[in-house]
PDB file of C-alpha atoms in Angstrom:
ATOM      1  CA  MET P 105      79.898  98.736 130.621  1.00  0.00           C
ATOM      2  CA  ARG P 106      81.329  98.214 127.167  1.00  0.00           C
ATOM      3  CA  LEU P 107      78.611  96.573 125.134  1.00  0.00           C
ATOM      4  CA  VAL P 108      78.887  94.953 121.719  1.00  0.00           C
ATOM      5  CA  THR P 109      76.776  93.113 119.204  1.00  0.00           C
ATOM      6  CA  TYR P 110      78.433  89.973 117.915  1.00  0.00           C
ATOM      7  CA  ALA P 111      77.668  87.404 115.268  1.00  0.00           C
ATOM      8  CA  THR P 112      76.782  83.802 116.125  1.00  0.00           C
ATOM      9  CA  PRO P 113      75.443  80.949 113.979  1.00  0.00           C
ATOM     10  CA  ALA P 114      72.040  81.704 115.518  1.00  0.00           C
ATOM     11  CA  GLY P 115      72.196  85.423 114.735  1.00  0.00           C
ATOM     12  CA  ALA P 116      73.369  88.649 116.307  1.00  0.00           C
ATOM     13  CA  ARG P 117      73.480  88.813 120.121  1.00  0.00           C
ATOM     14  CA  PRO P 118      74.317  91.504 122.669  1.00  0.00           C
ATOM     15  CA  ALA P 119      77.302  91.028 124.957  1.00  0.00           C
ATOM     16  CA  ALA P 120      79.573  92.852 127.367  1.00  0.00           C
ATOM     17  CA  VAL P 121      83.335  93.084 127.060  1.00  0.00           C
ATOM     18  CA  VAL P 122      84.742  92.046 130.434  1.00  0.00           C
ATOM     19  CA  ALA P 123      88.308  92.416 131.728  1.00  0.00           C
ATOM     20  CA  GLY P 124      89.367  94.138 128.518  1.00  0.00           C
ATOM     21  CA  ASP P 125      89.060  91.239 126.083  1.00  0.00           C
ATOM     22  CA  ARG P 126      86.527  88.665 127.329  1.00  0.00           C
ATOM     23  CA  LEU P 127      83.013  88.272 125.947  1.00  0.00           C
ATOM     24  CA  LEU P 128      80.022  87.842 128.243  1.00  0.00           C
ATOM     25  CA  ASP P 129      76.874  86.888 126.332  1.00  0.00           C
ATOM     26  CA  LEU P 130      73.827  88.907 127.391  1.00  0.00           C
ATOM     27  CA  GLY P 131      71.357  87.322 124.989  1.00  0.00           C
ATOM     28  CA  GLY P 132      69.438  85.854 127.912  1.00  0.00           C
ATOM     29  CA  ILE P 133      68.752  89.360 129.213  1.00  0.00           C
ATOM     30  CA  ALA P 134      67.835  91.227 126.010  1.00  0.00           C
ATOM     31  CA  GLY P 135      67.337  90.331 122.377  1.00  0.00           C
ATOM     32  CA  SER P 136      69.468  93.192 121.062  1.00  0.00           C
ATOM     33  CA  LEU P 137      71.750  95.915 122.267  1.00  0.00           C
ATOM     34  CA  THR P 138      69.054  98.486 121.562  1.00  0.00           C
ATOM     35  CA  ASP P 139      66.615  96.534 123.746  1.00  0.00           C
ATOM     36  CA  LEU P 140      69.235  96.386 126.483  1.00  0.00           C
ATOM     37  CA  LEU P 141      70.020 100.117 126.385  1.00  0.00           C
ATOM     38  CA  SER P 142      66.345 101.074 126.471  1.00  0.00           C
ATOM     39  CA  SER P 143      65.472  99.075 129.609  1.00  0.00           C
ATOM     40  CA  ASP P 144      66.639 100.033 133.099  1.00  0.00           C
ATOM     41  CA  ALA P 145      65.797  96.547 134.347  1.00  0.00           C
ATOM     42  CA  ALA P 146      67.825  94.912 131.582  1.00  0.00           C
ATOM     43  CA  LEU P 147      70.762  97.235 132.233  1.00  0.00           C
ATOM     44  CA  ASP P 148      70.661  96.421 135.946  1.00  0.00           C
ATOM     45  CA  ALA P 149      70.622  92.693 135.135  1.00  0.00           C
ATOM     46  CA  ALA P 150      73.535  93.143 132.715  1.00  0.00           C
ATOM     47  CA  ARG P 151      75.577  95.017 135.334  1.00  0.00           C
ATOM     48  CA  ALA P 152      74.913  92.257 137.850  1.00  0.00           C
ATOM     49  CA  ALA P 153      75.992  89.635 135.313  1.00  0.00           C
ATOM     50  CA  VAL P 154      79.201  91.551 134.582  1.00  0.00           C
ATOM     51  CA  ALA P 155      79.956  91.995 138.284  1.00  0.00           C
ATOM     52  CA  SER P 156      79.602  88.267 138.980  1.00  0.00           C
ATOM     53  CA  ALA P 157      81.308  86.986 135.829  1.00  0.00           C
ATOM     54  CA  ASP P 158      84.449  84.852 136.038  1.00  0.00           C
ATOM     55  CA  ALA P 159      86.496  86.504 133.293  1.00  0.00           C
ATOM     56  CA  ASP P 160      88.946  83.596 133.035  1.00  0.00           C
ATOM     57  CA  SER P 161      86.112  81.278 132.039  1.00  0.00           C
ATOM     58  CA  LEU P 162      84.852  83.528 129.243  1.00  0.00           C
ATOM     59  CA  PRO P 163      85.938  83.384 125.602  1.00  0.00           C
ATOM     60  CA  VAL P 164      88.274  86.014 124.218  1.00  0.00           C
ATOM     61  CA  VAL P 165      86.527  88.523 121.966  1.00  0.00           C
ATOM     62  CA  ASP P 166      87.028  87.639 118.307  1.00  0.00           C
ATOM     63  CA  ALA P 167      87.110  91.032 116.608  1.00  0.00           C
ATOM     64  CA  ALA P 168      85.961  89.442 113.352  1.00  0.00           C
ATOM     65  CA  ASP P 169      82.610  88.603 114.963  1.00  0.00           C
ATOM     66  CA  VAL P 170      81.904  92.123 116.261  1.00  0.00           C
ATOM     67  CA  LEU P 171      79.145  93.887 114.325  1.00  0.00           C
ATOM     68  CA  ALA P 172      77.860  97.445 114.340  1.00  0.00           C
ATOM     69  CA  PRO P 173      76.622  97.807 117.915  1.00  0.00           C
ATOM     70  CA  VAL P 174      73.151  99.038 116.950  1.00  0.00           C
ATOM     71  CA  VAL P 175      71.071  99.273 113.790  1.00  0.00           C
ATOM     72  CA  PRO P 176      69.768 102.833 114.057  1.00  0.00           C
ATOM     73  CA  GLY P 177      66.509 103.995 112.599  1.00  0.00           C
ATOM     74  CA  LYS P 178      68.145 107.392 112.093  1.00  0.00           C
ATOM     75  CA  ILE P 179      71.726 108.622 111.821  1.00  0.00           C
ATOM     76  CA  LEU P 180      71.885 112.359 112.428  1.00  0.00           C
ATOM     77  CA  CYS P 181      75.180 114.217 112.112  1.00  0.00           C
ATOM     78  CA  LEU P 182      76.514 117.697 112.767  1.00  0.00           C
ATOM     79  CA  GLY P 183      78.593 119.879 110.523  1.00  0.00           C
ATOM     80  CA  TYR P 184      81.090 122.436 111.795  1.00  0.00           C
ATOM     81  CA  ASN P 185      80.522 121.798 115.494  1.00  0.00           C
ATOM     82  CA  TYR P 186      84.152 122.326 116.564  1.00  0.00           C
ATOM     83  CA  ARG P 187      85.630 125.788 116.857  1.00  0.00           C
ATOM     84  CA  GLY P 188      88.136 126.294 114.063  1.00  0.00           C
ATOM     85  CA  HIS P 189      86.288 123.929 111.683  1.00  0.00           C
ATOM     86  CA  VAL P 190      84.440 126.123 109.198  1.00  0.00           C
ATOM     87  CA  PRO P 191      83.324 125.954 105.564  1.00  0.00           C
ATOM     88  CA  ASP P 192      85.805 126.960 102.883  1.00  0.00           C
ATOM     89  CA  GLY P 193      86.192 130.730 102.747  1.00  0.00           C
ATOM     90  CA  VAL P 194      84.733 131.370 106.209  1.00  0.00           C
ATOM     91  CA  ASP P 195      86.824 133.156 108.824  1.00  0.00           C
ATOM     92  CA  PRO P 196      87.637 130.558 111.543  1.00  0.00           C
ATOM     93  CA  THR P 197      87.562 133.322 114.168  1.00  0.00           C
ATOM     94  CA  ALA P 198      84.011 134.380 113.246  1.00  0.00           C
ATOM     95  CA  ASN P 199      81.216 134.221 115.811  1.00  0.00           C
ATOM     96  CA  ASP P 200      79.689 130.838 116.619  1.00  0.00           C
ATOM     97  CA  PRO P 201      76.558 129.869 114.651  1.00  0.00           C
ATOM     98  CA  GLU P 202      73.245 130.234 116.443  1.00  0.00           C
ATOM     99  CA  TYR P 203      72.053 126.686 115.730  1.00  0.00           C
ATOM    100  CA  PRO P 204      73.646 123.319 114.929  1.00  0.00           C
ATOM    101  CA  ASP P 205      74.040 122.342 111.259  1.00  0.00           C
ATOM    102  CA  VAL P 206      72.262 118.954 111.184  1.00  0.00           C
ATOM    103  CA  PHE P 207      72.253 116.504 108.287  1.00  0.00           C
ATOM    104  CA  VAL P 208      71.224 112.886 107.749  1.00  0.00           C
ATOM    105  CA  LYS P 209      73.129 109.786 106.769  1.00  0.00           C
ATOM    106  CA  THR P 210      70.729 107.201 105.363  1.00  0.00           C
ATOM    107  CA  SER P 211      70.428 103.592 106.576  1.00  0.00           C
ATOM    108  CA  ASN P 212      72.502 102.165 103.701  1.00  0.00           C
ATOM    109  CA  THR P 213      75.571 103.939 105.078  1.00  0.00           C
ATOM    110  CA  LEU P 214      75.816 101.792 108.224  1.00  0.00           C
ATOM    111  CA  ALA P 215      78.894  99.570 108.411  1.00  0.00           C
ATOM    112  CA  GLY P 216      80.372  97.453 111.158  1.00  0.00           C
ATOM    113  CA  PRO P 217      83.747  98.055 112.776  1.00  0.00           C
ATOM    114  CA  ASN P 218      85.380  95.341 110.655  1.00  0.00           C
ATOM    115  CA  ASP P 219      83.729  96.150 107.343  1.00  0.00           C
ATOM    116  CA  ALA P 220      85.891  97.581 104.595  1.00  0.00           C
ATOM    117  CA  VAL P 221      84.498 100.732 103.014  1.00  0.00           C
ATOM    118  CA  VAL P 222      84.277 100.480  99.242  1.00  0.00           C
ATOM    119  CA  ILE P 223      85.310 103.639  97.433  1.00  0.00           C
ATOM    120  CA  PRO P 224      82.540 104.205  94.878  1.00  0.00           C
ATOM    121  CA  PRO P 225      83.505 103.916  91.208  1.00  0.00           C
ATOM    122  CA  GLY P 226      84.429 107.292  89.834  1.00  0.00           C
ATOM    123  CA  ALA P 227      84.853 108.874  93.272  1.00  0.00           C
ATOM    124  CA  THR P 228      87.680 111.394  93.227  1.00  0.00           C
ATOM    125  CA  ASP P 229      87.786 112.861  96.749  1.00  0.00           C
ATOM    126  CA  VAL P 230      86.656 110.460  99.485  1.00  0.00           C
ATOM    127  CA  ASP P 231      87.582 111.707 102.963  1.00  0.00           C
ATOM    128  CA  TYR P 232      87.207 110.695 106.624  1.00  0.00           C
ATOM    129  CA  GLU P 233      85.783 112.362 109.733  1.00  0.00           C
ATOM    130  CA  GLY P 234      86.301 110.921 113.233  1.00  0.00           C
ATOM    131  CA  GLU P 235      83.408 111.635 115.586  1.00  0.00           C
ATOM    132  CA  VAL P 236      81.923 110.917 118.992  1.00  0.00           C
ATOM    133  CA  ALA P 237      78.558 109.268 118.338  1.00  0.00           C
ATOM    134  CA  VAL P 238      75.733 109.282 120.861  1.00  0.00           C
ATOM    135  CA  VAL P 239      73.438 106.252 121.040  1.00  0.00           C
ATOM    136  CA  ILE P 240      69.924 107.123 122.169  1.00  0.00           C
ATOM    137  CA  GLY P 241      68.671 104.884 124.975  1.00  0.00           C
ATOM    138  CA  ARG P 242      65.332 106.458 125.860  1.00  0.00           C
ATOM    139  CA  ARG P 243      62.756 107.971 123.538  1.00  0.00           C
ATOM    140  CA  ALA P 244      63.378 111.722 123.290  1.00  0.00           C
ATOM    141  CA  GLN P 245      60.577 114.018 122.155  1.00  0.00           C
ATOM    142  CA  ARG P 246      60.823 117.724 122.896  1.00  0.00           C
ATOM    143  CA  VAL P 247      63.073 117.115 125.896  1.00  0.00           C
ATOM    144  CA  SER P 248      64.456 119.921 128.008  1.00  0.00           C
ATOM    145  CA  LEU P 249      68.130 120.806 128.006  1.00  0.00           C
ATOM    146  CA  GLU P 250      68.330 119.755 131.655  1.00  0.00           C
ATOM    147  CA  ASP P 251      66.904 116.279 130.962  1.00  0.00           C
ATOM    148  CA  ALA P 252      68.575 115.618 127.614  1.00  0.00           C
ATOM    149  CA  LEU P 253      71.463 113.456 128.872  1.00  0.00           C
ATOM    150  CA  ASP P 254      68.969 111.149 130.609  1.00  0.00           C
ATOM    151  CA  HIS P 255      68.067 109.926 127.110  1.00  0.00           C
ATOM    152  CA  VAL P 256      71.616 108.832 126.234  1.00  0.00           C
ATOM    153  CA  GLY P 257      72.171 105.074 126.190  1.00  0.00           C
ATOM    154  CA  GLY P 258      75.890 105.359 125.578  1.00  0.00           C
ATOM    155  CA  TYR P 259      78.697 106.595 123.387  1.00  0.00           C
ATOM    156  CA  THR P 260      80.521 105.043 120.457  1.00  0.00           C
ATOM    157  CA  ILE P 261      82.662 106.103 117.475  1.00  0.00           C
ATOM    158  CA  LEU P 262      81.562 106.951 113.954  1.00  0.00           C
ATOM    159  CA  ASN P 263      83.658 107.666 110.870  1.00  0.00           C
ATOM    160  CA  ASP P 264      81.570 110.061 108.807  1.00  0.00           C
ATOM    161  CA  VAL P 265      83.060 109.058 105.458  1.00  0.00           C
ATOM    162  CA  SER P 266      82.356 111.742 102.865  1.00  0.00           C
ATOM    163  CA  ASP P 267      82.704 112.155  99.126  1.00  0.00           C
ATOM    164  CA  ARG P 268      83.827 115.778  98.913  1.00  0.00           C
ATOM    165  CA  ALA P 269      83.338 116.001  95.147  1.00  0.00           C
ATOM    166  CA  TRP P 270      79.654 115.075  95.433  1.00  0.00           C
ATOM    167  CA  GLN P 271      79.316 117.224  98.557  1.00  0.00           C
ATOM    168  CA  ARG P 272      80.513 120.288  96.643  1.00  0.00           C
ATOM    169  CA  ARG P 273      78.017 119.720  93.823  1.00  0.00           C
ATOM    170  CA  GLN P 274      74.966 120.742  95.848  1.00  0.00           C
ATOM    171  CA  SER P 275      73.834 122.881  98.760  1.00  0.00           C
ATOM    172  CA  GLN P 276      72.423 119.797 100.501  1.00  0.00           C
ATOM    173  CA  TRP P 277      75.056 117.221 101.472  1.00  0.00           C
ATOM    174  CA  ALA P 278      73.107 113.970 101.106  1.00  0.00           C
ATOM    175  CA  LEU P 279      74.816 112.627  97.978  1.00  0.00           C
ATOM    176  CA  GLY P 280      78.236 113.366  99.429  1.00  0.00           C
ATOM    177  CA  LYS P 281      77.471 111.610 102.705  1.00  0.00           C
ATOM    178  CA  CYS P 282      75.304 108.643 101.829  1.00  0.00           C
ATOM    179  CA  SER P 283      77.225 106.186  99.670  1.00  0.00           C
ATOM    180  CA  ASP P 284      76.867 102.582 100.785  1.00  0.00           C
ATOM    181  CA  GLY P 285      78.927 101.822 103.887  1.00  0.00           C
ATOM    182  CA  PHE P 286      79.913 105.442 104.568  1.00  0.00           C
ATOM    183  CA  ALA P 287      79.146 105.230 108.326  1.00  0.00           C
ATOM    184  CA  PRO P 288      81.434 102.707 110.048  1.00  0.00           C
ATOM    185  CA  LEU P 289      80.278 102.471 113.668  1.00  0.00           C
ATOM    186  CA  GLY P 290      81.669 100.860 116.805  1.00  0.00           C
ATOM    187  CA  PRO P 291      83.255  98.751 117.992  1.00  0.00           C
ATOM    188  CA  TRP P 292      81.214  99.014 121.186  1.00  0.00           C
ATOM    189  CA  VAL P 293      78.946 101.297 123.183  1.00  0.00           C
ATOM    190  CA  VAL P 294      80.256 102.676 126.466  1.00  0.00           C
ATOM    191  CA  THR P 295      77.399 103.304 128.889  1.00  0.00           C
ATOM    192  CA  PRO P 296      77.210 106.770 130.477  1.00  0.00           C
ATOM    193  CA  ASP P 297      78.091 105.491 133.960  1.00  0.00           C
ATOM    194  CA  GLU P 298      81.514 104.411 132.669  1.00  0.00           C
ATOM    195  CA  ALA P 299      82.079 106.945 129.895  1.00  0.00           C
ATOM    196  CA  PRO P 300      84.110 110.089 130.560  1.00  0.00           C
ATOM    197  CA  ASP P 301      82.525 113.526 130.403  1.00  0.00           C
ATOM    198  CA  PRO P 302      81.368 113.836 126.762  1.00  0.00           C
ATOM    199  CA  GLN P 303      82.498 117.466 126.795  1.00  0.00           C
ATOM    200  CA  ASP P 304      86.064 116.529 127.728  1.00  0.00           C
ATOM    201  CA  LEU P 305      87.199 113.834 125.279  1.00  0.00           C
ATOM    202  CA  LEU P 306      90.286 113.953 123.079  1.00  0.00           C
ATOM    203  CA  VAL P 307      89.356 113.036 119.498  1.00  0.00           C
ATOM    204  CA  GLU P 308      92.256 111.902 117.307  1.00  0.00           C
ATOM    205  CA  VAL P 309      92.512 110.430 113.837  1.00  0.00           C
ATOM    206  CA  VAL P 310      95.537 108.528 112.568  1.00  0.00           C
ATOM    207  CA  ARG P 311      96.229 107.974 108.884  1.00  0.00           C
ATOM    208  CA  ASP P 312      99.372 106.346 107.524  1.00  0.00           C
ATOM    209  CA  GLY P 313     100.792 106.392 111.048  1.00  0.00           C
ATOM    210  CA  VAL P 314     100.400 110.166 111.312  1.00  0.00           C
ATOM    211  CA  VAL P 315      97.996 111.977 113.633  1.00  0.00           C
ATOM    212  CA  THR P 316      95.908 114.176 111.344  1.00  0.00           C
ATOM    213  CA  VAL P 317      93.243 115.296 113.829  1.00  0.00           C
ATOM    214  CA  SER P 318      93.670 116.078 117.529  1.00  0.00           C
ATOM    215  CA  GLN P 319      91.157 118.229 119.374  1.00  0.00           C
ATOM    216  CA  SER P 320      89.066 118.029 122.529  1.00  0.00           C
ATOM    217  CA  THR P 321      85.291 117.942 122.629  1.00  0.00           C
ATOM    218  CA  SER P 322      85.639 120.807 125.098  1.00  0.00           C
ATOM    219  CA  THR P 323      85.939 122.970 121.972  1.00  0.00           C
ATOM    220  CA  THR P 324      82.591 121.967 120.497  1.00  0.00           C
ATOM    221  CA  ILE P 325      80.117 124.759 119.962  1.00  0.00           C
ATOM    222  CA  PHE P 326      77.041 122.715 120.888  1.00  0.00           C
ATOM    223  CA  SER P 327      77.154 120.190 123.734  1.00  0.00           C
ATOM    224  CA  VAL P 328      75.705 116.695 123.539  1.00  0.00           C
ATOM    225  CA  ALA P 329      72.881 117.792 125.827  1.00  0.00           C
ATOM    226  CA  TYR P 330      72.048 120.803 123.670  1.00  0.00           C
ATOM    227  CA  VAL P 331      72.107 118.808 120.441  1.00  0.00           C
ATOM    228  CA  ILE P 332      69.702 116.168 121.781  1.00  0.00           C
ATOM    229  CA  HIS P 333      67.437 118.876 123.171  1.00  0.00           C
ATOM    230  CA  HIS P 334      67.547 120.813 119.900  1.00  0.00           C
ATOM    231  CA  ILE P 335      66.903 117.911 117.536  1.00  0.00           C
ATOM    232  CA  SER P 336      64.123 116.493 119.709  1.00  0.00           C
ATOM    233  CA  GLN P 337      62.105 119.679 119.283  1.00  0.00           C
ATOM    234  CA  VAL P 338      61.582 118.675 115.637  1.00  0.00           C
ATOM    235  CA  LEU P 339      61.749 114.894 115.445  1.00  0.00           C
ATOM    236  CA  THR P 340      61.477 112.100 117.968  1.00  0.00           C
ATOM    237  CA  LEU P 341      64.687 110.271 118.745  1.00  0.00           C
ATOM    238  CA  GLU P 342      64.128 106.565 119.348  1.00  0.00           C
ATOM    239  CA  PRO P 343      66.294 104.004 121.160  1.00  0.00           C
ATOM    240  CA  GLY P 344      69.172 102.942 118.928  1.00  0.00           C
ATOM    241  CA  ASP P 345      69.237 106.170 116.936  1.00  0.00           C
ATOM    242  CA  ILE P 346      72.660 107.738 116.425  1.00  0.00           C
ATOM    243  CA  VAL P 347      73.504 111.405 116.876  1.00  0.00           C
ATOM    244  CA  SER P 348      77.058 112.058 115.727  1.00  0.00           C
ATOM    245  CA  THR P 349      78.591 115.211 117.091  1.00  0.00           C
ATOM    246  CA  GLY P 350      80.850 116.437 114.287  1.00  0.00           C
ATOM    247  CA  THR P 351      84.540 116.318 113.462  1.00  0.00           C
ATOM    248  CA  PRO P 352      87.371 118.661 114.394  1.00  0.00           C
ATOM    249  CA  GLN P 353      89.353 120.403 111.687  1.00  0.00           C
ATOM    250  CA  LYS P 354      92.379 118.511 110.420  1.00  0.00           C
ATOM    251  CA  LEU P 355      95.736 119.724 111.665  1.00  0.00           C
ATOM    252  CA  PRO P 356      97.419 122.261 109.353  1.00  0.00           C
ATOM    253  CA  ALA P 357     100.024 119.804 108.055  1.00  0.00           C
ATOM    254  CA  ALA P 358      97.304 117.278 107.231  1.00  0.00           C
ATOM    255  CA  GLN P 359      95.272 119.906 105.408  1.00  0.00           C
ATOM    256  CA  ASP P 360      98.286 120.905 103.352  1.00  0.00           C
ATOM    257  CA  ALA P 361      99.015 117.278 102.473  1.00  0.00           C
ATOM    258  CA  HIS P 362      95.392 116.322 101.730  1.00  0.00           C
ATOM    259  CA  ARG P 363      95.120 113.180  99.640  1.00  0.00           C
ATOM    260  CA  PRO P 364      91.810 111.466  98.849  1.00  0.00           C
ATOM    261  CA  LEU P 365      91.380 108.005 100.340  1.00  0.00           C
ATOM    262  CA  ALA P 366      92.551 105.205  98.080  1.00  0.00           C
ATOM    263  CA  ASP P 367      92.616 101.419  97.904  1.00  0.00           C
ATOM    264  CA  GLY P 368      94.444  99.950 100.898  1.00  0.00           C
ATOM    265  CA  ASP P 369      94.319 103.037 103.117  1.00  0.00           C
ATOM    266  CA  GLU P 370      93.469 102.623 106.797  1.00  0.00           C
ATOM    267  CA  VAL P 371      92.119 105.289 109.113  1.00  0.00           C
ATOM    268  CA  THR P 372      91.918 104.915 112.893  1.00  0.00           C
ATOM    269  CA  VAL P 373      89.654 107.116 114.973  1.00  0.00           C
ATOM    270  CA  ARG P 374      90.629 107.003 118.638  1.00  0.00           C
ATOM    271  CA  ILE P 375      88.709 108.763 121.365  1.00  0.00           C
ATOM    272  CA  ALA P 376      89.844 108.886 124.966  1.00  0.00           C
ATOM    273  CA  GLY P 377      87.689 106.615 127.107  1.00  0.00           C
ATOM    274  CA  LEU P 378      85.760 105.210 124.140  1.00  0.00           C
ATOM    275  CA  GLY P 379      88.418 103.233 122.260  1.00  0.00           C
ATOM    276  CA  GLU P 380      89.435 102.956 118.628  1.00  0.00           C
ATOM    277  CA  LEU P 381      87.703 102.341 115.309  1.00  0.00           C
ATOM    278  CA  THR P 382      89.911 101.353 112.372  1.00  0.00           C
ATOM    279  CA  THR P 383      88.461 101.383 108.878  1.00  0.00           C
ATOM    280  CA  ARG P 384      90.078  99.934 105.765  1.00  0.00           C
ATOM    281  CA  PHE P 385      89.243 101.400 102.354  1.00  0.00           C
ATOM    282  CA  VAL P 386      89.156  99.340  99.182  1.00  0.00           C
ATOM    283  CA  ALA P 387      88.628 100.195  95.536  1.00  0.00           C
ATOM    284  CA  SER P 388      85.359  99.280  93.868  1.00  0.00           C
ATOM    285  CA  GLN P 389      85.493  96.435  91.377  1.00  0.00           C
ATOM    286  CA  GLU P 390      82.850  98.191  89.265  1.00  0.00           C
ATOM    287  CA  SER P 391      83.678 100.632  86.516  1.00  0.00           C
ATOM    288  CA  ALA P 392      82.427 104.190  86.770  1.00  0.00           C
ATOM    289  CA  ALA P 393      79.197 104.968  84.944  1.00  0.00           C
TER     290      ALA P 393
END
């Protein structure tokens, strides 16, 4: 299923996207998308509702009403998880790291699929990163590698927007990753039964009509299963939490032509089997401090 959260006058409600562009309300089954993903009974009821739905009688999805699919308690991200994507000055042919490089994006970074990202005043090098994001469906605490994927509720897309200037100012990345709205998420969650193999997805990013990133998740160093297993040894992953699996390196031509994001720019992250997330960037109306 492709599951969304959408805005109504009565508040946010979960729904399924049926027949490509029709909206089936699931608010009678679960109060939120997180509640739906964390309950086998609710998921079974949702699948039955989708199977019996008359698509022609359903409203067309209004993209303007689609919100971030979940409101995660935690957003955990990976750095340098694709082969060939390495820190400045590191040999891209060097041996793989022993462990994933995990960092946090704070709750203020969450943005919906239709929200513009405001470039902070004074920011000089805001950049984008297109990523496969895992939505946790079942509580994961010290899970085995073999059982890790059983805790996945689905897959979505995250743009790990980053302020490179702030990122370079410290050994920890928090201030470069955590400006308001720097984690656009969505537009929907694809449940594992309908999602392709997470280790065989083509991740592409398009900016100004040009493909700037194109690489398969088959080239990741750490699989989705390993990352969930690894993180859960330290902290408990709860339903609705996001684990984002890192970005590939930009293509050589895009690296050579690097230009910080500016007012009016649009970036589309498209991932085979998961869809597209387009984010518009706008200048702040505040003056820099």
